[in-house]
mmCIF file of C-alpha atoms in Angstrom:
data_model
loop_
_atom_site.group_PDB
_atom_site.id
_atom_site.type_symbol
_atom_site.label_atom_id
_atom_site.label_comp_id
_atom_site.label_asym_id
_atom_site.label_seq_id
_atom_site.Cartn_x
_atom_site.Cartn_y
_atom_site.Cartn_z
ATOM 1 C CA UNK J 1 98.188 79.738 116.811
ATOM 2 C CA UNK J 2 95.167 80.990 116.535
ATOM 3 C CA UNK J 3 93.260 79.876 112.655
ATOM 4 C CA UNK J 4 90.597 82.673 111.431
ATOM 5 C CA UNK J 5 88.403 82.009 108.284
ATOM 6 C CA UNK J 6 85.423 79.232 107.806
ATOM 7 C CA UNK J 7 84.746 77.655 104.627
ATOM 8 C CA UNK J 8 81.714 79.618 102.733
ATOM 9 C CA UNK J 9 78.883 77.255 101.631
ATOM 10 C CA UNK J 10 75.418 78.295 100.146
ATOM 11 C CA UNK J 11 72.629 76.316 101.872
ATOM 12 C CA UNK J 12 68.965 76.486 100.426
ATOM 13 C CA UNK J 13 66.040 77.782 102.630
ATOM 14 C CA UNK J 14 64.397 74.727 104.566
ATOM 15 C CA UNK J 15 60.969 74.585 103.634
ATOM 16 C CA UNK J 16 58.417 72.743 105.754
ATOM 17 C CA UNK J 17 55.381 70.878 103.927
ATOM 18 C CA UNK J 18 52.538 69.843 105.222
ATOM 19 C CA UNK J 19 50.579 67.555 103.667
ATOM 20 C CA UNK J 20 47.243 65.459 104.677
ATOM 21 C CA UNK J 21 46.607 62.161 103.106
ATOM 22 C CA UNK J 22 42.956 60.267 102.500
ATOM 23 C CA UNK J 23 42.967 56.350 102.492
ATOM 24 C CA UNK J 24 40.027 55.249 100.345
ATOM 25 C CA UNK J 25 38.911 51.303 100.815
ATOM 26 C CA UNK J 26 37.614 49.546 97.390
ATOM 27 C CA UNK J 27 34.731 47.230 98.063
ATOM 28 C CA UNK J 28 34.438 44.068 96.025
ATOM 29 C CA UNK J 29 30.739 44.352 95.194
ATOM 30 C CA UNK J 30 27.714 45.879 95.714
ATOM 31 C CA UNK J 31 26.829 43.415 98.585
ATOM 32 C CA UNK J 32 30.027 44.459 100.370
ATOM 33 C CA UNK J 33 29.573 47.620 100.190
ATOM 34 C CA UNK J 34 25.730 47.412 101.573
ATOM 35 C CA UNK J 35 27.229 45.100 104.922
ATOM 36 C CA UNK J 36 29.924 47.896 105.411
ATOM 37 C CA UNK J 37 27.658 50.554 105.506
ATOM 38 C CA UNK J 38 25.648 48.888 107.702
ATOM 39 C CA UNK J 39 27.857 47.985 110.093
ATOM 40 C CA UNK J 40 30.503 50.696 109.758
ATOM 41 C CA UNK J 41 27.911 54.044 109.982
ATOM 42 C CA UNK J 42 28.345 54.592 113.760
ATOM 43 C CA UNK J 43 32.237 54.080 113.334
ATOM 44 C CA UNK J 44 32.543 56.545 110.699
ATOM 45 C CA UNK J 45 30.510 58.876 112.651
ATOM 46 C CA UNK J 46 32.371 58.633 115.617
ATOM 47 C CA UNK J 47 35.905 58.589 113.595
ATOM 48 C CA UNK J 48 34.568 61.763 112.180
ATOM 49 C CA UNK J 49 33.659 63.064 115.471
ATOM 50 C CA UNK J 50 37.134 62.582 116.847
ATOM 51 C CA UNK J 51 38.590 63.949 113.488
ATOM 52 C CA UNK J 52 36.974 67.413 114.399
ATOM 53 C CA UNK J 53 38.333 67.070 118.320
ATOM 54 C CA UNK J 54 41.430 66.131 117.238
ATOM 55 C CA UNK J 55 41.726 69.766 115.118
ATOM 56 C CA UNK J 56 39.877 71.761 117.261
ATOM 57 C CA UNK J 57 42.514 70.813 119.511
ATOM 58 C CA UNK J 58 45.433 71.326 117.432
ATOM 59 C CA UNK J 59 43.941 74.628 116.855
ATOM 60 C CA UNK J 60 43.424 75.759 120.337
ATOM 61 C CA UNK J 61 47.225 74.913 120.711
ATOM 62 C CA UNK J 62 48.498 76.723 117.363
ATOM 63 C CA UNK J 63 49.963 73.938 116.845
ATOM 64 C CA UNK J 64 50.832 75.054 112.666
ATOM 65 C CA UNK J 65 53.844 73.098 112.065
ATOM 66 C CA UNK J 66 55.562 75.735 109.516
ATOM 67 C CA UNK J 67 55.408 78.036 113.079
ATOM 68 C CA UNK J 68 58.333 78.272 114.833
ATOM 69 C CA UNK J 69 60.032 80.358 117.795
ATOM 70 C CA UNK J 70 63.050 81.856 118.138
ATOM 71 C CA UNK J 71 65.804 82.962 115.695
ATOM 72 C CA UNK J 72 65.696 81.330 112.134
ATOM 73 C CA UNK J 73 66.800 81.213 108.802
ATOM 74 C CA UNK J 74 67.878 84.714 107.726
ATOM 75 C CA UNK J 75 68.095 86.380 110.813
ATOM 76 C CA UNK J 76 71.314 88.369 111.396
ATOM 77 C CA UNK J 77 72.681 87.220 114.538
ATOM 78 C CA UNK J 78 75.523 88.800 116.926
ATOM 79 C CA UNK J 79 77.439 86.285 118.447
ATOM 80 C CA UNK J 80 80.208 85.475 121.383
ATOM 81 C CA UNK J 81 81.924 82.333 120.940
ATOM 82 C CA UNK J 82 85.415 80.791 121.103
ATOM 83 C CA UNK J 83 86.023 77.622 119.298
ATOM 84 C CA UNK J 84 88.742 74.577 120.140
ATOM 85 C CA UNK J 85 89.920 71.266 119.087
ATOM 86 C CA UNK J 86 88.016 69.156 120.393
ATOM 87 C CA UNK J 87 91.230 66.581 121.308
ATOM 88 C CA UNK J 88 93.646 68.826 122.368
ATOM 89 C CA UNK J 89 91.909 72.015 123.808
ATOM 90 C CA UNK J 90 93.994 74.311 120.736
ATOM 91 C CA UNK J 91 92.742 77.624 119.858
ATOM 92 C CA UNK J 92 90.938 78.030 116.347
ATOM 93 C CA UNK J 93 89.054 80.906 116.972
ATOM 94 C CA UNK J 94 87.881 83.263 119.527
ATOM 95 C CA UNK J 95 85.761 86.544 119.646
ATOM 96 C CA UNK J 96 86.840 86.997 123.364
ATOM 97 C CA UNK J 97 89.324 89.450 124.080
ATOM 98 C CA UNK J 98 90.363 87.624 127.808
ATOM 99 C CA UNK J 99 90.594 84.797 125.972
ATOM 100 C CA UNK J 100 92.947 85.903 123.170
ATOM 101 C CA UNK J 101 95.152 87.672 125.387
ATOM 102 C CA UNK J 102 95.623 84.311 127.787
ATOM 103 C CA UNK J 103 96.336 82.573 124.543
ATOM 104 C CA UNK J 104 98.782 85.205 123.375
ATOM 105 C CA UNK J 105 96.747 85.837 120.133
ATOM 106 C CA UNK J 106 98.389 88.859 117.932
ATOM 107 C CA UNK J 107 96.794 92.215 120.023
ATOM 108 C CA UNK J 108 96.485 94.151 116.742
ATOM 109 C CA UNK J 109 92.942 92.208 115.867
ATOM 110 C CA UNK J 110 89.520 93.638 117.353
ATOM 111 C CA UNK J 111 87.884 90.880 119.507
ATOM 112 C CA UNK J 112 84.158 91.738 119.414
ATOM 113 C CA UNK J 113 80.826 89.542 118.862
ATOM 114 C CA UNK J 114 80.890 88.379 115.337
ATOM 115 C CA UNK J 115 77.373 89.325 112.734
ATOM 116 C CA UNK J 116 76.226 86.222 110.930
ATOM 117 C CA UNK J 117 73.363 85.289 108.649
ATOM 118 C CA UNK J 118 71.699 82.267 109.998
ATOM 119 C CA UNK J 119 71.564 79.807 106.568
ATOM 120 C CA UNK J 120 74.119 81.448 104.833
ATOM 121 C CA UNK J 121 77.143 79.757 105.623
ATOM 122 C CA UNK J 122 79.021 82.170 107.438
ATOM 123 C CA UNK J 123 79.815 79.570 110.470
ATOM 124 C CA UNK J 124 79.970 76.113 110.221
ATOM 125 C CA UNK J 125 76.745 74.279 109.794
ATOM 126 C CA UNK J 126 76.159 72.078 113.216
ATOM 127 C CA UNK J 127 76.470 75.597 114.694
ATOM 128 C CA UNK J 128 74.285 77.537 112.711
ATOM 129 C CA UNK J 129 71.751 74.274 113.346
ATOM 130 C CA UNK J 130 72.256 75.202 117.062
ATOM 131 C CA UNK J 131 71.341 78.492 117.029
ATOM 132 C CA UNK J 132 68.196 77.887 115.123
ATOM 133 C CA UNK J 133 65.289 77.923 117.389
ATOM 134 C CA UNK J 134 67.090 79.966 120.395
ATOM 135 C CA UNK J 135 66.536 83.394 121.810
ATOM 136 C CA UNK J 136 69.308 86.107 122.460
ATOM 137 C CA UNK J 137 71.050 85.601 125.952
ATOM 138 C CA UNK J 138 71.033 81.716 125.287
ATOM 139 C CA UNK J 139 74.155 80.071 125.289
ATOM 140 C CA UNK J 140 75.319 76.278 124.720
ATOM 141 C CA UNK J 141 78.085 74.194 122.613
ATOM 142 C CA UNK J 142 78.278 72.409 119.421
ATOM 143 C CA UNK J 143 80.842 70.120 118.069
ATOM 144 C CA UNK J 144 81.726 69.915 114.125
ATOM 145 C CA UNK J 145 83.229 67.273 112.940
ATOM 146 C CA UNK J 146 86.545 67.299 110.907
ATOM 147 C CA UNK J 147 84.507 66.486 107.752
ATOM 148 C CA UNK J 148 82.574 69.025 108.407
ATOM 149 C CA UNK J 149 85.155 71.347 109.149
ATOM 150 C CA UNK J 150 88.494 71.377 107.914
ATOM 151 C CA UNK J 151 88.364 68.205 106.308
ATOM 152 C CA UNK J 152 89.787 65.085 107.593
ATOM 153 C CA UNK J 153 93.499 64.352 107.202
ATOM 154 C CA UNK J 154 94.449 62.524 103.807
ATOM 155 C CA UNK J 155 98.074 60.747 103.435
ATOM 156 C CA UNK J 156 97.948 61.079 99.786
ATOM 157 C CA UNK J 157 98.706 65.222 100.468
ATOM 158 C CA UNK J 158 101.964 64.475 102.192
ATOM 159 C CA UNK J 159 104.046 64.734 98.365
ATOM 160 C CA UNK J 160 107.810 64.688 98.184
ATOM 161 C CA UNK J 161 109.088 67.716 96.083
ATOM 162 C CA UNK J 162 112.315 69.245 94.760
ATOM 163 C CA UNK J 163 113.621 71.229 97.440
ATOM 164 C CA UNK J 164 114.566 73.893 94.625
ATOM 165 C CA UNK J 165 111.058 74.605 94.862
ATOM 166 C CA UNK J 166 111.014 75.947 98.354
ATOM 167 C CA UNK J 167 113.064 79.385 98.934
ATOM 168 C CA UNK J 168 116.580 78.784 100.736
ATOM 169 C CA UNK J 169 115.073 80.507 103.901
ATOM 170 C CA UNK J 170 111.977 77.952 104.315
ATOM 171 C CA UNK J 171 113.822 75.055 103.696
ATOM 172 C CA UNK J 172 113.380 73.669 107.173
ATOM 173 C CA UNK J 173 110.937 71.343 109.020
ATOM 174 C CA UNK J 174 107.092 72.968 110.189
ATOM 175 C CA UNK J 175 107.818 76.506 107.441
ATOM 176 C CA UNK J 176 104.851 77.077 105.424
ATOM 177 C CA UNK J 177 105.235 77.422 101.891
ATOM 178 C CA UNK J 178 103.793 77.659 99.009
ATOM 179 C CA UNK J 179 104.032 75.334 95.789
ATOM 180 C CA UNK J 180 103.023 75.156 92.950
ATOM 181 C CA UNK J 181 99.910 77.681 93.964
ATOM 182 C CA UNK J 182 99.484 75.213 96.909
ATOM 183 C CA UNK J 183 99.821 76.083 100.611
ATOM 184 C CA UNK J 184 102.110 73.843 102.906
ATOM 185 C CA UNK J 185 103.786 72.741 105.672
ATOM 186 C CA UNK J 186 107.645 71.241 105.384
ATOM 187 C CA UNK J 187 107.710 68.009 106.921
ATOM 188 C CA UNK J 188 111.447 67.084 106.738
ATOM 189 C CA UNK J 189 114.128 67.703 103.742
ATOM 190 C CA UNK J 190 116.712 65.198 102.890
ATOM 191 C CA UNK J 191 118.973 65.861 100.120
ATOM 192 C CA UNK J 192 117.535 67.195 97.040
ATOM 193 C CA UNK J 193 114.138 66.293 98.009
ATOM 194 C CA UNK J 194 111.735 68.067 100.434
ATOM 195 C CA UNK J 195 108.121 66.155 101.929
ATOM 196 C CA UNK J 196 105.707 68.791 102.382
ATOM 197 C CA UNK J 197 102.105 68.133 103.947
ATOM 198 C CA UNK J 198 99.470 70.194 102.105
ATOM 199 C CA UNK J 199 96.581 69.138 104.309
ATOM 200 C CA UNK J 200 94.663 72.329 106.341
ATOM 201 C CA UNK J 201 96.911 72.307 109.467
ATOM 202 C CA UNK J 202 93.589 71.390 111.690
ATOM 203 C CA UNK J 203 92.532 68.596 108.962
ATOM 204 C CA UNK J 204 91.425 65.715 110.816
ATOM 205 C CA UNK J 205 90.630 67.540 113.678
ATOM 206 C CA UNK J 206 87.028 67.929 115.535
ATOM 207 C CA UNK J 207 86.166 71.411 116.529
ATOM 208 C CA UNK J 208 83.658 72.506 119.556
ATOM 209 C CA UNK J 209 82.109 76.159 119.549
ATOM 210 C CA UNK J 210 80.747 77.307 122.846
ATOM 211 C CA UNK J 211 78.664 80.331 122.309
ATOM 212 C CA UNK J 212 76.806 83.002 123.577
ATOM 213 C CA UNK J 213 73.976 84.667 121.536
ATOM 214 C CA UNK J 214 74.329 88.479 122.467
ATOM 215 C CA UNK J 215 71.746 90.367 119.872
ATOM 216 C CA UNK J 216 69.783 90.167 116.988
ATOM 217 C CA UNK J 217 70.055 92.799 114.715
ATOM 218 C CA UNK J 218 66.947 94.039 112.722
ATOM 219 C CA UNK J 219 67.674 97.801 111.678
ATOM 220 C CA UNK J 220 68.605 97.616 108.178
ATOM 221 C CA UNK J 221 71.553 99.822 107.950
ATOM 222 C CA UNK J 222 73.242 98.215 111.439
ATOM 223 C CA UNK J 223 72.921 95.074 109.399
ATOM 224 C CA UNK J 224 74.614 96.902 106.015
ATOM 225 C CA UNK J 225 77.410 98.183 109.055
ATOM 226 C CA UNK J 226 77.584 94.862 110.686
ATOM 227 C CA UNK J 227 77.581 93.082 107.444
ATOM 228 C CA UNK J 228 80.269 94.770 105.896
ATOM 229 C CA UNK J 229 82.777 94.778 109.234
ATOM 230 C CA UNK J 230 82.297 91.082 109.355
ATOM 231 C CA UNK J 231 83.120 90.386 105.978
ATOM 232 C CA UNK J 232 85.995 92.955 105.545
ATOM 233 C CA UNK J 233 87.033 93.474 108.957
ATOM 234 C CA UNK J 234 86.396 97.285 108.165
ATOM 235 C CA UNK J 235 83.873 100.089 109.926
ATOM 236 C CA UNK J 236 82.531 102.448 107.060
ATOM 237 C CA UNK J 237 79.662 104.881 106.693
ATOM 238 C CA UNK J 238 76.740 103.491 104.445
ATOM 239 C CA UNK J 239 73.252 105.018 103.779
ATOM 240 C CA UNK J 240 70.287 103.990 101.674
ATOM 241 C CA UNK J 241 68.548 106.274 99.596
ATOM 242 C CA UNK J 242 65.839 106.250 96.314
ATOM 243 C CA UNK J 243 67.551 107.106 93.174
ATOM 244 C CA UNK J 244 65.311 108.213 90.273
ATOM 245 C CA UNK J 245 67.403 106.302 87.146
ATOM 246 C CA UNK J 246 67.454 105.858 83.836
ATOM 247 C CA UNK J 247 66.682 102.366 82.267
ATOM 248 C CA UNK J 248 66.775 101.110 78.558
ATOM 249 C CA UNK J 249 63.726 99.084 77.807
ATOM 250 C CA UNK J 250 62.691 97.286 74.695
ATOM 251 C CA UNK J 251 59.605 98.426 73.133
ATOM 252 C CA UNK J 252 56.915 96.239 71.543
ATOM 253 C CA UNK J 253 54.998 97.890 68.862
ATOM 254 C CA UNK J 254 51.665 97.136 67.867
ATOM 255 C CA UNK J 255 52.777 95.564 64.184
ATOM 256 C CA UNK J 256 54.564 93.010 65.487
ATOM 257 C CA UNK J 257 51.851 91.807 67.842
ATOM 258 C CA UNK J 258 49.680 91.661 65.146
ATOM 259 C CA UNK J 259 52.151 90.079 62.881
ATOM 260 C CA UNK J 260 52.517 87.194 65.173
ATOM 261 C CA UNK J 261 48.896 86.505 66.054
ATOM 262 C CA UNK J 262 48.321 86.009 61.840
ATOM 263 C CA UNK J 263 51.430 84.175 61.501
ATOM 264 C CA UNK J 264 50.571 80.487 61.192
ATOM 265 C CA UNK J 265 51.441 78.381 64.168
ATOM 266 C CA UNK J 266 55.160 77.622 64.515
ATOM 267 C CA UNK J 267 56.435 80.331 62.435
ATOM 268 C CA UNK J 268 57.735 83.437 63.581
ATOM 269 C CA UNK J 269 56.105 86.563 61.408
ATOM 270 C CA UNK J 270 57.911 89.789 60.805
ATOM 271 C CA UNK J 271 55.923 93.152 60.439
ATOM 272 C CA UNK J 272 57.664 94.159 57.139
ATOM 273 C CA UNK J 273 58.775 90.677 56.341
ATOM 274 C CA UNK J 274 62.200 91.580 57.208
ATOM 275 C CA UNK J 275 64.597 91.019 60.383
ATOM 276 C CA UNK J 276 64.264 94.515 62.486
ATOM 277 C CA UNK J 277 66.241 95.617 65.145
ATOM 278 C CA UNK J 278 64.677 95.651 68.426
ATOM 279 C CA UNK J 279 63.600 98.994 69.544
ATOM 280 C CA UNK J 280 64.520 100.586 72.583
ATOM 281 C CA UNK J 281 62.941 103.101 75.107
ATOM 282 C CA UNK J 282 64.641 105.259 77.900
ATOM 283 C CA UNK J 283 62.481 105.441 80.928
ATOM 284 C CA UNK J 284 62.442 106.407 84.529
ATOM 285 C CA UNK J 285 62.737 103.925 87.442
ATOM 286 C CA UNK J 286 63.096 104.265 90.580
ATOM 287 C CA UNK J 287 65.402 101.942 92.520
ATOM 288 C CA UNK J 288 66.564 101.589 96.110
ATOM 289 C CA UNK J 289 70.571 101.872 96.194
ATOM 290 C CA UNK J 290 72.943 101.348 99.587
ATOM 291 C CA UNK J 291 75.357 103.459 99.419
ATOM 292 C CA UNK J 292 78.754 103.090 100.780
ATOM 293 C CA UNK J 293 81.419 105.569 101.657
ATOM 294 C CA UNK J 294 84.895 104.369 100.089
ATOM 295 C CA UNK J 295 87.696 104.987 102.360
ATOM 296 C CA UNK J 296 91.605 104.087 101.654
ATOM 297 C CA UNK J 297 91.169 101.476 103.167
ATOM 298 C CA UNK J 298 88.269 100.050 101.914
ATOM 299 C CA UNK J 299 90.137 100.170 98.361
ATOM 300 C CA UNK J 300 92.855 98.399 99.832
ATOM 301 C CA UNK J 301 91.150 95.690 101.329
ATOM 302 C CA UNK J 302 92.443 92.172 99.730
ATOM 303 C CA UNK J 303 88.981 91.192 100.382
ATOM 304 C CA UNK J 304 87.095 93.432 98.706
ATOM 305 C CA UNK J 305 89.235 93.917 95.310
ATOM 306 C CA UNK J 306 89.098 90.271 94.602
ATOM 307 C CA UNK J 307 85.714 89.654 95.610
ATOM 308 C CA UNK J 308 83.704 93.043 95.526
ATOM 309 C CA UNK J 309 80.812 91.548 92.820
ATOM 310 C CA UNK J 310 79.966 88.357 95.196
ATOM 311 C CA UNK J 311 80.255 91.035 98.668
ATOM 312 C CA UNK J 312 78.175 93.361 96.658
ATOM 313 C CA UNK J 313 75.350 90.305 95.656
ATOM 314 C CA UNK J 314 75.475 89.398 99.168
ATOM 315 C CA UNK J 315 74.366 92.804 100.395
ATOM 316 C CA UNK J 316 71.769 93.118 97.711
ATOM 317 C CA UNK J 317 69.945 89.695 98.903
ATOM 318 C CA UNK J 318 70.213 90.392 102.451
ATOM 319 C CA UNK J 319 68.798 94.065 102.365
ATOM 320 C CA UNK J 320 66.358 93.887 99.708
ATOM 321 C CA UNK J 321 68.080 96.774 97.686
ATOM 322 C CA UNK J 322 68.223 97.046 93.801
ATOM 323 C CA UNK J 323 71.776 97.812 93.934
ATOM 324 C CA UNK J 324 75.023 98.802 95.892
ATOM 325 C CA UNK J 325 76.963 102.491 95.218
ATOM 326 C CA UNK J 326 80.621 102.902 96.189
ATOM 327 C CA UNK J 327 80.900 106.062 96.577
ATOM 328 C CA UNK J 328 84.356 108.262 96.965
ATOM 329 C CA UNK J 329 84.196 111.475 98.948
ATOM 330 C CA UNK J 330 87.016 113.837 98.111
ATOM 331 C CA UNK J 331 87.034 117.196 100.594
ATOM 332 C CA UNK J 332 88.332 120.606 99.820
ATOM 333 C CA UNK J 333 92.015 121.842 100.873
ATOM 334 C CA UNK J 334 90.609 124.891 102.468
ATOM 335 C CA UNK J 335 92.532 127.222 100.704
ATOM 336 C CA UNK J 336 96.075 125.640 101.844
ATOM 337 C CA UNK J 337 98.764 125.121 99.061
ATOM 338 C CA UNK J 338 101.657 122.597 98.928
ATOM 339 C CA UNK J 339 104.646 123.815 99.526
ATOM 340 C CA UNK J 340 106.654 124.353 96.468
ATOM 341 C CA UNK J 341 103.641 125.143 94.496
ATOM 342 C CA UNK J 342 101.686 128.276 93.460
ATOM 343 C CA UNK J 343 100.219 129.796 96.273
ATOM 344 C CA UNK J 344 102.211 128.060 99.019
ATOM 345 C CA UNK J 345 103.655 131.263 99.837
ATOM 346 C CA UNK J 346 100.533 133.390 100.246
ATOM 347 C CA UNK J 347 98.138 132.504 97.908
ATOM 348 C CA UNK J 348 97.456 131.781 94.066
ATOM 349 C CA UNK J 349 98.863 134.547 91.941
ATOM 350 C CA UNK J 350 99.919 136.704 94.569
ATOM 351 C CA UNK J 351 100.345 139.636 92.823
ATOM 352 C CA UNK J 352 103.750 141.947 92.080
ATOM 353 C CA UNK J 353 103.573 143.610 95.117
ATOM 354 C CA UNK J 354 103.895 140.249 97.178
ATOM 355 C CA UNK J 355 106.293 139.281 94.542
ATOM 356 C CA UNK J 356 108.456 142.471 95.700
ATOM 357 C CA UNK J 357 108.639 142.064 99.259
ATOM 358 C CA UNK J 358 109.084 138.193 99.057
ATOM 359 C CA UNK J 359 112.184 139.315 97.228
ATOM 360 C CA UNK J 360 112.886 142.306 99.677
ATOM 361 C CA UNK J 361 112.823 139.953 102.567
ATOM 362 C CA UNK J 362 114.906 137.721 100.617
ATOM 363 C CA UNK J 363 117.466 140.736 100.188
ATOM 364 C CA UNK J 364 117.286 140.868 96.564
ATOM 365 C CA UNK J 365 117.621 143.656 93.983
ATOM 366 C CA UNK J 366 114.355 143.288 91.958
ATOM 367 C CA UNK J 367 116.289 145.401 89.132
ATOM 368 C CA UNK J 368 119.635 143.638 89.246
ATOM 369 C CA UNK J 369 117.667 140.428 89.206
ATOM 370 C CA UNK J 370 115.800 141.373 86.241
ATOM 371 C CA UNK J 371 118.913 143.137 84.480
ATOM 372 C CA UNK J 372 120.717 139.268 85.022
ATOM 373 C CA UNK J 373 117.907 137.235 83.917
ATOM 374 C CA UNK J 374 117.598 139.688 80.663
ATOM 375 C CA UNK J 375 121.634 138.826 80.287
ATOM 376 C CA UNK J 376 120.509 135.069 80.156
#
């Protein structure tokens, strides 16, 4: 079985400080300081000659420590990898199709290089720590450990339960179930009691990614595409464009800043010595909006109905864009009606005469029919 979906952690930005540090010696007194003068002045000189070797050097190298090749931090990365147990070779995860159809994985999925944000938790961190620093075509391995990934196995979540709570059907050892809003797996059921082990099936277990780095992708809207198909699983049209919008702002006026520069210090001063109501302005702002095309599926995605704000955030902080528009495009019938509905035989409102010789073809009397309906 094949077991999609990491964990999703925030991790901060690594920031790299330099810093250089002066020793300073204290002399006891004046006398002291005279002898180490004297017999330190050639030292210092040529301590301070080296000093400007030792930089010049540094320089001619680049060596700036905050400098650093290859992909980092931020960079949206396509990658190729398959991942296994580490003690029994079992599938977790693959982007491979060869490799998903030797293991037998379900043929409906799309096996193609995965888009990731390096830092951002989208893979497990000794991976993303792997990548960091390498170019595209490199490839190589990296093992997480269980804590790291699934989380290592814990005795205490092997619980005995009523068997009432498991369905009739599931009531048999290795079903998954759900109690109690808690996913499991049956471990045996004897009498009226069931044991149930609600550790992640691959708790415990040490994982090894080997990997391929295929592309780095730095157009913004293949990143929005990329983004989005990673995170939903869906293709969809996006597009970014300046909107010219409308913004409420409050306005400070003149009285209060001059009621708060007499006020004495510590107390708040009111213009008219009364609480007002903050005033508001409309103005114009211009803000840079990706929009997306909604589709049927897009509003059916699990995914995205129970966690459209934090997808939406997520595209905001990786694109530098003021906001995200979901836009729903609804196209024209061309004219066609629905059967059973005006103008499904010919048009809206056809008219008597089409009224006549849909009747006529019918082979009905127009006059008997209205003679029988004037009966009614």
């Amino acid at each position: 079985m094949i077991w999609v979906g990491h964990r999703r952690r925030e991790w901060g930005r690594n920031v790299v400080l330099k810093s250089t540090t002066a020793v300073g010696h204290g002399m006891s007194n004046d006398s002291e300081a005279e002898d180490a003068n004297g017999t330190t002045g050639e030292q210092a000189a040529g301590a301070d000659a080296g000093t400007e070797r030792a930089a010049e050097e540094t320089d001619a190298s680049g060596g700036d420590e905050t400098e650093k090749g290859g992909l980092q931090e931020g960079a949206f990365v396509e990658l190729d990898y398959t991942a296994r147990t580490v003690e029994g070779g079992d599938l977790v995860d693959t982007t491979d199709p060869e490799v998903a159809d030797e293991e037998g994985v379900d043929a409906d999925r799309e096996f193609a290089p995965r888009t990731i944000v390096l830092g951002e938790g989208h893979i497990f961190e000794p991976v993303e720590e792997a990548l960091v620093g390498h170019e595209v075509g490199d490839t190589g391995s990296a093992v997480v450990e269980a804590g790291q990934a699934f989380g290592e196995y814990d005795e205490e979540e092997v619980r005995t339960v009523s068997k009432d709570k498991i369905p009739e059907d599931d009531r048999y050892p290795g079903a998954q179930v759900r109690i109690d809003g808690e996913e499991g797996f049956v471990e045996t059921v004897i009498g009226g009691r069931a044991r149930v082990d609600f550790n992640h099936p691959l708790a415990g277990e040490d994982i090894e990614y080997e990997y391929e780095i295929v592309g780095e992708i730095t157009d913004r809207q293949a990143k929005a595409e990329s983004l989005l198909e990673t995170l939903l699983d869906l293709q969809l049209n996006v597009h970014f464009e300046t909107d010219t919008v409308e913004e409420e702002r409050p306005v400070e006026s003149d009285a209060d800043d001059e009621a708060d520069e007499e006020a004495p210090e510590g107390v708040e001063a009111d213009a008219d010595g009364e609480d007002d109501e903050p005033a508001f302005e409309t103005v114009e702002v211009e803000k840079e909006s990706l929009y997306i095309e909604a589709t049927q599926e897009l509003t059916m995605n699990q995914q995205w109905m129970f966690q459209k704000q934090s997808i939406a955030q997520d595209l905001i902080d990786y694109l530098g864009v003021d906001r995200v528009v979901v836009q729903e495009i609804i196209e024209g019938m061309g004219g066609m009606g629905m059967p059973g509905m005006m103008g499904g035989m010919g048009g809206m409102g056809g008219g008597e005469e089409d009224i006549e010789a849909a009747l006529e073809d019918a082979d009905i009397d127009a006059d008997e029919l209205a003679e029988e309906l004037g009966e009614q």
